[in-house]
mmCIF file of C-alpha atoms and ligand atoms in Angstrom:
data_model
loop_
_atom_site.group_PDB
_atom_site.id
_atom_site.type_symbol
_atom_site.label_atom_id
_atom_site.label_comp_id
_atom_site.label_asym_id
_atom_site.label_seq_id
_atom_site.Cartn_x
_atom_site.Cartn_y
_atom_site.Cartn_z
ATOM 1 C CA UNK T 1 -36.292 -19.269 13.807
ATOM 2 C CA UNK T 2 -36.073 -15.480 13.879
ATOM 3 C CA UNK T 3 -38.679 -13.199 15.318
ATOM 4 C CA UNK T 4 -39.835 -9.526 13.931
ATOM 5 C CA UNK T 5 -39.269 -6.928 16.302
ATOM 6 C CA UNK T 6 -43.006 -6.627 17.454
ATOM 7 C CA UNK T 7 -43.380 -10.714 18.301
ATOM 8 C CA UNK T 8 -40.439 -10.323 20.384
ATOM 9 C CA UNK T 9 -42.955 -8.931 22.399
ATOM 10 C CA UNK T 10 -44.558 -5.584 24.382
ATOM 11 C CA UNK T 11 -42.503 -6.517 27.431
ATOM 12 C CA UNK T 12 -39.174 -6.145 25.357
ATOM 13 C CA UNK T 13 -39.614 -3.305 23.482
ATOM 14 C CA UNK T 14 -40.812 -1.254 26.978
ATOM 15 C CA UNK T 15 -37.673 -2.248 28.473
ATOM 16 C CA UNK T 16 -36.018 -0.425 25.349
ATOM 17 C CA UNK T 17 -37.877 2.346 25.707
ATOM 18 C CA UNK T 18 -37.044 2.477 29.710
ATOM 19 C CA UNK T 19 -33.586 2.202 28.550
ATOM 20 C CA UNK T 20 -33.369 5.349 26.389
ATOM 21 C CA UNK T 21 -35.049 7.104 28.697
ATOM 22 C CA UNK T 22 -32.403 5.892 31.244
ATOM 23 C CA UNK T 23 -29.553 7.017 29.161
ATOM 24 C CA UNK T 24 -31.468 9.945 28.231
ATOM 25 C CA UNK T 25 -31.618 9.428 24.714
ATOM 26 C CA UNK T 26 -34.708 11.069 24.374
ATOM 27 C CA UNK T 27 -34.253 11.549 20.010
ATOM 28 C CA UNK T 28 -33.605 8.078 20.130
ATOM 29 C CA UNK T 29 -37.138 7.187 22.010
ATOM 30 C CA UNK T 30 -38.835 9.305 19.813
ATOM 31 C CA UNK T 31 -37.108 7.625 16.417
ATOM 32 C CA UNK T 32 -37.623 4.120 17.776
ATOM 33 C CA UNK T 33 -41.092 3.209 16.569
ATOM 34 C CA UNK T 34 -40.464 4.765 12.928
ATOM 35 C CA UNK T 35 -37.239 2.579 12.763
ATOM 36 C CA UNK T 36 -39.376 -0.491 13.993
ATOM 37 C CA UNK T 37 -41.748 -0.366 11.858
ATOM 38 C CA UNK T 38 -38.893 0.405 8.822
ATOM 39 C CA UNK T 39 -36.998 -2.737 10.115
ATOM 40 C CA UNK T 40 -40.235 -4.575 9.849
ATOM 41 C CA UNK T 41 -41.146 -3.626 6.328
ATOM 42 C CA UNK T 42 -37.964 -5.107 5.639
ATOM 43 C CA UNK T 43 -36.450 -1.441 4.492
ATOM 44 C CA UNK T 44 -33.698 -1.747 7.321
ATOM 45 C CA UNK T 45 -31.479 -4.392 8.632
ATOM 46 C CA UNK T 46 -31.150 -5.432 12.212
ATOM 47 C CA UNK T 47 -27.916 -3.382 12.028
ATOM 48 C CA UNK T 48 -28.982 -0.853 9.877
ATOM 49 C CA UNK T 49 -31.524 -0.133 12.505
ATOM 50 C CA UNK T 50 -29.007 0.356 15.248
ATOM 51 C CA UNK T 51 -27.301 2.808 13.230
ATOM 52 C CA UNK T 52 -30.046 4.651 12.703
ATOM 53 C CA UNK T 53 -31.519 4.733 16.217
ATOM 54 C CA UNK T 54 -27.601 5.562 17.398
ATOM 55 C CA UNK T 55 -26.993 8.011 14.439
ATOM 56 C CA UNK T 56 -30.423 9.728 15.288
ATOM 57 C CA UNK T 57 -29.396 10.611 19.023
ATOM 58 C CA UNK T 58 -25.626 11.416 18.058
ATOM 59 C CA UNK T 59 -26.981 14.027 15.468
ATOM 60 C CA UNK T 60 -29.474 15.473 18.249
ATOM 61 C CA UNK T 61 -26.524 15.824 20.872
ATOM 62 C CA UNK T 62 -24.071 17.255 17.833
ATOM 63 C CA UNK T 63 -26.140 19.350 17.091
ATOM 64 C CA UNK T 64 -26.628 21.062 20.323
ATOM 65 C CA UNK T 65 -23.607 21.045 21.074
ATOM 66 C CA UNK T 66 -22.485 22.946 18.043
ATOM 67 C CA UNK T 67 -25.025 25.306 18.772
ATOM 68 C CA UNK T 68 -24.245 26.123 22.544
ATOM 69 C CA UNK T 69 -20.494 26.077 21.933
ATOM 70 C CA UNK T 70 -21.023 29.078 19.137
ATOM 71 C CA UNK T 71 -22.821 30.914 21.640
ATOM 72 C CA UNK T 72 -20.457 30.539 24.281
ATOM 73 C CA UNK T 73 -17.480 31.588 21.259
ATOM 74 C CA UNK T 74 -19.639 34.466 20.274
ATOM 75 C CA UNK T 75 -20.141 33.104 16.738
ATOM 76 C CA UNK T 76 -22.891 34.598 16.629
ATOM 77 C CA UNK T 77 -23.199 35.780 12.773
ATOM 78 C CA UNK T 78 -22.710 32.795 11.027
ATOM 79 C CA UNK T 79 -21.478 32.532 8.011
ATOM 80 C CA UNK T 80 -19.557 29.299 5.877
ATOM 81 C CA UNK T 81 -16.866 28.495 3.476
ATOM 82 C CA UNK T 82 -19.771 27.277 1.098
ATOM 83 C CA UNK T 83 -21.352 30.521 1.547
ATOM 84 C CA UNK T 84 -18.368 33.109 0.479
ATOM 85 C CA UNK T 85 -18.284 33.271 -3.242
ATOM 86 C CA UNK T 86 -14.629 32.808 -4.402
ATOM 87 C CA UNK T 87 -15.133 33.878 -8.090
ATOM 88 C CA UNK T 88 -15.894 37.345 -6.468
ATOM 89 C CA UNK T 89 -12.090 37.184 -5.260
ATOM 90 C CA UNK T 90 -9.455 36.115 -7.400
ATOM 91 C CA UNK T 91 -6.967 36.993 -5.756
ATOM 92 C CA UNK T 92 -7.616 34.496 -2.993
ATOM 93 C CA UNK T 93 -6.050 30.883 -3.389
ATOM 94 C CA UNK T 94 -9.477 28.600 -2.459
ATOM 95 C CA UNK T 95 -7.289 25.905 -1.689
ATOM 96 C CA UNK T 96 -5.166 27.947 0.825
ATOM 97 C CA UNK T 97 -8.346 28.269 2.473
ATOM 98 C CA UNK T 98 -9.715 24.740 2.532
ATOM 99 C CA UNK T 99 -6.303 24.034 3.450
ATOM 100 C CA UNK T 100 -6.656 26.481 6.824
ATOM 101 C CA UNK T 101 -10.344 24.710 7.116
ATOM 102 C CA UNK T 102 -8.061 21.080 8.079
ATOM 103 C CA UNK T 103 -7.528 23.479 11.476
ATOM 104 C CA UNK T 104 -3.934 22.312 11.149
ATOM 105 C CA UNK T 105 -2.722 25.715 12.019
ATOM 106 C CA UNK T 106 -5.207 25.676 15.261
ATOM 107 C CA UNK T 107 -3.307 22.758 16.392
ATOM 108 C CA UNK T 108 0.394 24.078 15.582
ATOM 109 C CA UNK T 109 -0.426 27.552 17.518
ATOM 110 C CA UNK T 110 -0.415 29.021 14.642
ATOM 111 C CA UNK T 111 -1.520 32.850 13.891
ATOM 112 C CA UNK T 112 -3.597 33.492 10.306
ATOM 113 C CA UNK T 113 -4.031 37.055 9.092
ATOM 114 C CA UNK T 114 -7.000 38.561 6.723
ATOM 115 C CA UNK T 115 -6.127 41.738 5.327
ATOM 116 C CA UNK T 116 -7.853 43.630 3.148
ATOM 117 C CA UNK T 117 -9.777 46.582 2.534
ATOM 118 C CA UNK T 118 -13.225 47.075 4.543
ATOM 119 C CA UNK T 119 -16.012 44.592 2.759
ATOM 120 C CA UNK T 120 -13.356 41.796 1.405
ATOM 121 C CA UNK T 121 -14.636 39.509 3.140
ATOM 122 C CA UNK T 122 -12.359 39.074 6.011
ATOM 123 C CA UNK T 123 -14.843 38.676 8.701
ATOM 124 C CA UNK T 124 -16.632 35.856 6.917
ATOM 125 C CA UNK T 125 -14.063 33.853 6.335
ATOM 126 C CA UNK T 126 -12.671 34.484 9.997
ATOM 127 C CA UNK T 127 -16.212 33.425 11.605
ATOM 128 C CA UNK T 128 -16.197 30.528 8.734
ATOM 129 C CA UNK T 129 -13.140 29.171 9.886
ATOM 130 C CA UNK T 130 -14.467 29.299 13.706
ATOM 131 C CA UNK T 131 -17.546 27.263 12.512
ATOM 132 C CA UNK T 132 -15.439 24.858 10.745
ATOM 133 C CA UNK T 133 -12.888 24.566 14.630
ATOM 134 C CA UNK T 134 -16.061 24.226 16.729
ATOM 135 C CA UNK T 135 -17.557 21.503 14.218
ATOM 136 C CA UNK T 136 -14.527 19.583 14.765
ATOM 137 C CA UNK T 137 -14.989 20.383 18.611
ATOM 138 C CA UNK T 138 -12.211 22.594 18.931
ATOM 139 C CA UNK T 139 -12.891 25.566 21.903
ATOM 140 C CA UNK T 140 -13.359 29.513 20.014
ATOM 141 C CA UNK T 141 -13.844 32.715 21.125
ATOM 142 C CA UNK T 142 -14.714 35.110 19.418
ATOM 143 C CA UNK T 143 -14.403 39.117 19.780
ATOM 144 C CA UNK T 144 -13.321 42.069 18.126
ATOM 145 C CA UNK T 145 -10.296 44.051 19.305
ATOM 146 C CA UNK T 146 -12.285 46.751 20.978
ATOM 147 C CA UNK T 147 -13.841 44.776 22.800
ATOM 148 C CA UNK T 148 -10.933 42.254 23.796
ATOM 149 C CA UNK T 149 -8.757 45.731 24.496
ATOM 150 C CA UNK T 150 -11.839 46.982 26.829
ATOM 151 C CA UNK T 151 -11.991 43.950 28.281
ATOM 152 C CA UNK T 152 -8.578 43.351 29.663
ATOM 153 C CA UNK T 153 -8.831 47.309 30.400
ATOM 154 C CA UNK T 154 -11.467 47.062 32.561
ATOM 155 C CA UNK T 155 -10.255 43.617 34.275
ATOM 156 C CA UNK T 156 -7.266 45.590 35.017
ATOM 157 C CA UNK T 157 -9.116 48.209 36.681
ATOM 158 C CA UNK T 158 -10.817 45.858 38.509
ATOM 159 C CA UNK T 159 -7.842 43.948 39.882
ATOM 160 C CA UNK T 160 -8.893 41.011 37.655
ATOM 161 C CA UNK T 161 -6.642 41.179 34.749
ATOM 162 C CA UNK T 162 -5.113 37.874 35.360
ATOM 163 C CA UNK T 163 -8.379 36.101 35.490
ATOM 164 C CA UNK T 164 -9.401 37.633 32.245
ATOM 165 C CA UNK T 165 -5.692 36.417 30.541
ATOM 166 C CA UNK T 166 -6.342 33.118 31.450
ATOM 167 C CA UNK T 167 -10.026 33.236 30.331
ATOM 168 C CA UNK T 168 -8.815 34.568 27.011
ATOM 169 C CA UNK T 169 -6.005 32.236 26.762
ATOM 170 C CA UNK T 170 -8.464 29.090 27.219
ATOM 171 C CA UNK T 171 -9.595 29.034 23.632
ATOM 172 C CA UNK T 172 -7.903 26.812 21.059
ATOM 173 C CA UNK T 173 -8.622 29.585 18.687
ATOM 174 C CA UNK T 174 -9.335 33.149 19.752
ATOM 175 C CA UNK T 175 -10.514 34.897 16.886
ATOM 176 C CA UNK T 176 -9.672 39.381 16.985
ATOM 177 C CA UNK T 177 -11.604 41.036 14.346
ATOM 178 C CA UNK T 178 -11.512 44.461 13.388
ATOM 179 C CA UNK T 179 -7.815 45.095 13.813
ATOM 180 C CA UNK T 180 -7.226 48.827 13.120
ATOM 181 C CA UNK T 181 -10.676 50.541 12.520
ATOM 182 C CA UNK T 182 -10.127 52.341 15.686
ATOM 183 C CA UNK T 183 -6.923 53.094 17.491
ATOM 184 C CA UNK T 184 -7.103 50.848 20.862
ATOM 185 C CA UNK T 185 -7.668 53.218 23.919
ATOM 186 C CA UNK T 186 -4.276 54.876 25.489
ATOM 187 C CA UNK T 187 -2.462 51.339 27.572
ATOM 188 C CA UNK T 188 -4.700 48.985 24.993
ATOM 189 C CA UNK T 189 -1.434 48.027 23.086
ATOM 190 C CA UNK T 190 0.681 47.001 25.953
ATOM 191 C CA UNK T 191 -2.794 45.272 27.343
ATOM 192 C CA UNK T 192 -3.322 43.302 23.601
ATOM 193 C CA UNK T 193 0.320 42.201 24.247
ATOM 194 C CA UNK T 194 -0.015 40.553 27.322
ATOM 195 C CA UNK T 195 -2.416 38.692 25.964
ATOM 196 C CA UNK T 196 -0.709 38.002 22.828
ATOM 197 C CA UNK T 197 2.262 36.988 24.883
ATOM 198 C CA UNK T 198 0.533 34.480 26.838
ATOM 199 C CA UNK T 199 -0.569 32.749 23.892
ATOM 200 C CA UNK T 200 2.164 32.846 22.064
ATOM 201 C CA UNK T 201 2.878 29.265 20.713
ATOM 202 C CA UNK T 202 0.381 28.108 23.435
ATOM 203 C CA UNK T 203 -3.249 29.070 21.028
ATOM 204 C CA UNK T 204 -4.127 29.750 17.691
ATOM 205 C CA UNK T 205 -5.356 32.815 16.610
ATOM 206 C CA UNK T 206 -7.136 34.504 13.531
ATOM 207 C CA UNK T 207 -6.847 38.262 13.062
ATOM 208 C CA UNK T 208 -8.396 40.472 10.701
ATOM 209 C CA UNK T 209 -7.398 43.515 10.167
ATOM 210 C CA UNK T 210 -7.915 46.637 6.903
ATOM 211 C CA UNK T 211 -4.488 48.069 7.711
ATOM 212 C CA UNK T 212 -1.236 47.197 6.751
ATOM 213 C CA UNK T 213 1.658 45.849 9.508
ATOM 214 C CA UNK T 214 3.767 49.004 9.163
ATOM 215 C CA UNK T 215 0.609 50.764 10.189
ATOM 216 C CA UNK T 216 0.243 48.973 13.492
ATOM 217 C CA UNK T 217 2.218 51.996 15.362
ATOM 218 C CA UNK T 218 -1.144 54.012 14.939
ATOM 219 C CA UNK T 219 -3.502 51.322 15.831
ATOM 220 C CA UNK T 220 -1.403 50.271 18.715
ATOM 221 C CA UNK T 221 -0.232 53.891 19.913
ATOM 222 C CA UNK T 222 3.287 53.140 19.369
ATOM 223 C CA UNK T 223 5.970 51.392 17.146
ATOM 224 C CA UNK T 224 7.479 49.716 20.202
ATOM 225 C CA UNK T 225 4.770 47.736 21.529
ATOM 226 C CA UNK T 226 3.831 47.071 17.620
ATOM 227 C CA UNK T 227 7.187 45.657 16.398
ATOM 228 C CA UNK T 228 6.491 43.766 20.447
ATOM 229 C CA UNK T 229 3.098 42.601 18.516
ATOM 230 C CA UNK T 230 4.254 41.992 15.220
ATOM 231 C CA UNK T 231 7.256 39.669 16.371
ATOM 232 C CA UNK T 232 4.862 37.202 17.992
ATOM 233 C CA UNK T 233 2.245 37.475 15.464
ATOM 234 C CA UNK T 234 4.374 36.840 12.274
ATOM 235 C CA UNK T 235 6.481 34.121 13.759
ATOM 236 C CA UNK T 236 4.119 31.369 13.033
ATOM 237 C CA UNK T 237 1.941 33.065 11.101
ATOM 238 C CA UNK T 238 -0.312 32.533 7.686
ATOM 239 C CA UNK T 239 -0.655 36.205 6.112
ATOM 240 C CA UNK T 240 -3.497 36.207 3.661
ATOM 241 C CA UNK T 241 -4.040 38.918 1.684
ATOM 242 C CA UNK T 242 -7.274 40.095 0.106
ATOM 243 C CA UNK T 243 -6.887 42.108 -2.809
ATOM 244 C CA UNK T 244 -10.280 42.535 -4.216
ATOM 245 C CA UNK T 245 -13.182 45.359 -3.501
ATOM 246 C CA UNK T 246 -16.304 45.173 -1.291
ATOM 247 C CA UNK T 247 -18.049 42.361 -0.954
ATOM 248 C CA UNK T 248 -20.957 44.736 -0.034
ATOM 249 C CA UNK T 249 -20.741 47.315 -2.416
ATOM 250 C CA UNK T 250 -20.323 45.215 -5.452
ATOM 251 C CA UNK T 251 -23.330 46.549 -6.892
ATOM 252 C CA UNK T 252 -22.470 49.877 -6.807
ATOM 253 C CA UNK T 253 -18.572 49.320 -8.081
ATOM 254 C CA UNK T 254 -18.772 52.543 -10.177
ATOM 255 C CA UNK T 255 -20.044 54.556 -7.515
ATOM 256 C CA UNK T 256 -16.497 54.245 -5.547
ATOM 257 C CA UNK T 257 -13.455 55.800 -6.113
ATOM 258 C CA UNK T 258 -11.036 54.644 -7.643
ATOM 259 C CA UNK T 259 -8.661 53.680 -4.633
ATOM 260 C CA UNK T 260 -11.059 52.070 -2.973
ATOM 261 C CA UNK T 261 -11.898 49.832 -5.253
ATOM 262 C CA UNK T 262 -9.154 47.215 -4.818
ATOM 263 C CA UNK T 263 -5.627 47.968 -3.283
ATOM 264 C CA UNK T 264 -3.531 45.738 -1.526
ATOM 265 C CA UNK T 265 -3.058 47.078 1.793
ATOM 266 C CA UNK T 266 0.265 45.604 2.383
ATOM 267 C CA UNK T 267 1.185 47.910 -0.414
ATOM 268 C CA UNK T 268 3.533 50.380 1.164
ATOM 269 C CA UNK T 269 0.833 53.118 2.370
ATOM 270 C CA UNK T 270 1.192 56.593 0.056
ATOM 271 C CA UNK T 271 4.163 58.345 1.631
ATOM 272 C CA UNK T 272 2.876 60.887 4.729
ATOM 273 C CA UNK T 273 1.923 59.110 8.265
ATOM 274 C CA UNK T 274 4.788 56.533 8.141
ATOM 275 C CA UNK T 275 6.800 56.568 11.332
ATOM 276 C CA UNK T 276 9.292 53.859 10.797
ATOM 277 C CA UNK T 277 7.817 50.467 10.293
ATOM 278 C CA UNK T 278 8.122 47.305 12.806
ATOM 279 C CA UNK T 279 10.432 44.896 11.533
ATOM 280 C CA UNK T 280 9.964 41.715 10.227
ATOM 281 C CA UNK T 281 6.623 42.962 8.647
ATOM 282 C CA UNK T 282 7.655 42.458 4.894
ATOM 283 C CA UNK T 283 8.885 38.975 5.603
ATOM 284 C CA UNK T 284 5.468 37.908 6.560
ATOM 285 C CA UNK T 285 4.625 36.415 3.614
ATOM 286 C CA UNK T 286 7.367 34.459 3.364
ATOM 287 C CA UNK T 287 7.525 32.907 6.475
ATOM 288 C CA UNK T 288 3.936 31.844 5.945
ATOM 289 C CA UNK T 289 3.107 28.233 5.763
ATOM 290 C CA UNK T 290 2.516 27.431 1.672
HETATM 291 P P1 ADP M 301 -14.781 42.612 6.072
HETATM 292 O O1 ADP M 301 -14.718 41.931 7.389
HETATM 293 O O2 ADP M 301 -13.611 42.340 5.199
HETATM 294 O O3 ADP M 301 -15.050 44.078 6.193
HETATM 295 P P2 ADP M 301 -17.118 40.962 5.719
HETATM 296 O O4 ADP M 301 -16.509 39.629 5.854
HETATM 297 O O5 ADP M 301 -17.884 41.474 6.894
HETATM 298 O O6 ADP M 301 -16.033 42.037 5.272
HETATM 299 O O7 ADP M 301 -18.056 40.955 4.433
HETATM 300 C C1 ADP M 301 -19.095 41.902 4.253
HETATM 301 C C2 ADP M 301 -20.382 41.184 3.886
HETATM 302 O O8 ADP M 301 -20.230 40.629 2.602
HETATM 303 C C3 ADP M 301 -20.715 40.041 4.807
HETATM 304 O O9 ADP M 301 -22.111 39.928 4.877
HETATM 305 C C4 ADP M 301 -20.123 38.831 4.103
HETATM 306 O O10 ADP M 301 -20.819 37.639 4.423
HETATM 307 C C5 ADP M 301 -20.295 39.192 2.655
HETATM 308 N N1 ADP M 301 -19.199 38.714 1.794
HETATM 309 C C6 ADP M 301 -17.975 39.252 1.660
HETATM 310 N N2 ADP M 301 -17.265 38.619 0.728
HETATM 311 C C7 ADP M 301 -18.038 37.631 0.261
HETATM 312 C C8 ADP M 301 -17.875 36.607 -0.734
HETATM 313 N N3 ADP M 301 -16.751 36.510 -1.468
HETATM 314 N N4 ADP M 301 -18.902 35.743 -0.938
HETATM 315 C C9 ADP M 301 -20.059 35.866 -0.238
HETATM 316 N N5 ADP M 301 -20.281 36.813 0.691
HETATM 317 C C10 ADP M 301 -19.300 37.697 0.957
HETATM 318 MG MG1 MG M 302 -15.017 42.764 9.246
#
């Protein structure tokens, strides 16, 4: 003869509630009664009602994990693969992108490039991708050059720059935004090396970036320590490029001019500032993973 839940007694169901507190399980507690009384009703099975009590706590924890580990990554703007309109950018391949959201490449060491010009989108789908890795518990860190550059600059200065390679290397994926809006501070390219070196075939990274590779001299303040950069960076790397206009000022398309509307920045750049370009740049592409 089987009992309901409530006839097997006060006595037992206290002792499940000491246990949950016990295990601190304290989503679980508070679900128990509703799931009792469900399992009573006959709406749940005696299984189904484990699940739920179990799947109620798991979510909880998930959750907060999720939450603290984008804190501690810096994801602090987030944004989603659901939320980036594709239609607004033809030129990108969806798929290649859902493909990059398996977090294959953050397992291979692999490096993934956004380029394109300011409001593309590159950001998004950089901090998307993070939020996809720390789902799928994965460590990231995210920070734009700049700051990364600063960082190590000031570590350095401080006698600490070891500690702050090693802290930078810990990620599984170590996101740099903002690749060339500034050039780094004088010593910021050989700094940005170091750390690229380190985790060179040891941790993914994403990089974003609105200038092209042969244009990494400037941003690096010199061709040597870029063609340096640029040999790690492209030899596992995904280079996705981002052809279409702003994101942001898609409203006002006809207010821009012309060439800034949509150019690819990989492009070879109109003919003055070119100082030779790094090698291996052009190949990018074709090394890529399909
Ligand atoms: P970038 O880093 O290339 O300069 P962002 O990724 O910061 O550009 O995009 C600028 C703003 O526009 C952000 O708020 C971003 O969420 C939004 N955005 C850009 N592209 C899209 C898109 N295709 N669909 C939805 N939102 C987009
Ligand atoms: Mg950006």
């Amino acid at each position: 003869m089987s009992t309901t839940p409530l006839e097997a007694g006060p006595a037992t169901l206290d002792r499940i509630r000491q246990y949950l507190v016990g295990l601190k399980m304290p989503r679980a507690l508070e679900a128990l009664e509703h799931i009792l009384r469900r399992l009573e009703r006959g709406e749940l099975s005696a299984l189904e009602a484990i699940d739920a009590l179990l799947g109620e706590e798991l979510t909880l924890r998930e959750g907060r994990r999720i939450k603290a580990a984008l804190k501690m990554g810096r994801l602090l703007s987030i944004k989603t693969l659901t939320g980036f309109d594709f239609s607004f950018q033809p030129s990108l391949d969806r798929d290649r992108i859902m493909t990059l959201a398996q977090l294959d490449f953050v397992d291979r060491h692999e490096v993934v490039h956004f380029l394109g010009q300011p409001g593309c989108g590159k950001t998004h789908l950089a901090l998307a991708l993070g939020v996809e890795a720390v789902k799928a518990g994965r460590s990231v860190y995210f920070a734009t050059l700049a700051d990364i550059v600063s960082s190590l600059a000031k570590a350095e200065r401080e006698g600490t720059l070891r500690e702050r390679l090693r802290f930078l290397c810990r990620p599984q994926l170590l996101i740099v935004d903002e690749i060339g809006y500034l050039p780094v501070i004088p010593g910021g390219g050989n700094l940005f090396f170091q750390l690229v070196n380190a985790r060179y075939e040891r941790g993914a990274m994403i990089l974003t970036s609105n200038r092209g590779f042969s244009e990494w001299g400037d941003v690096f303040g010199g061709t040597v320590v870029a063609s340096a950069l640029l040999d790690r960076l492209l030899h596992h790397a995904v280079v996705v490029q981002i052809e279409g206009a702003s994101y942001r000022l898609r409203r006002h398309a006809e207010l821009m001019p012309d060439n800034n509307r949509s150019r690819p920045i990989t492009a070879p750049p109109p003919a003055p500032r070119r100082r030779g370009r790094p090698p291996k740049a052009r190949s990018a592409d074709n090394e890529a993973n399909p």
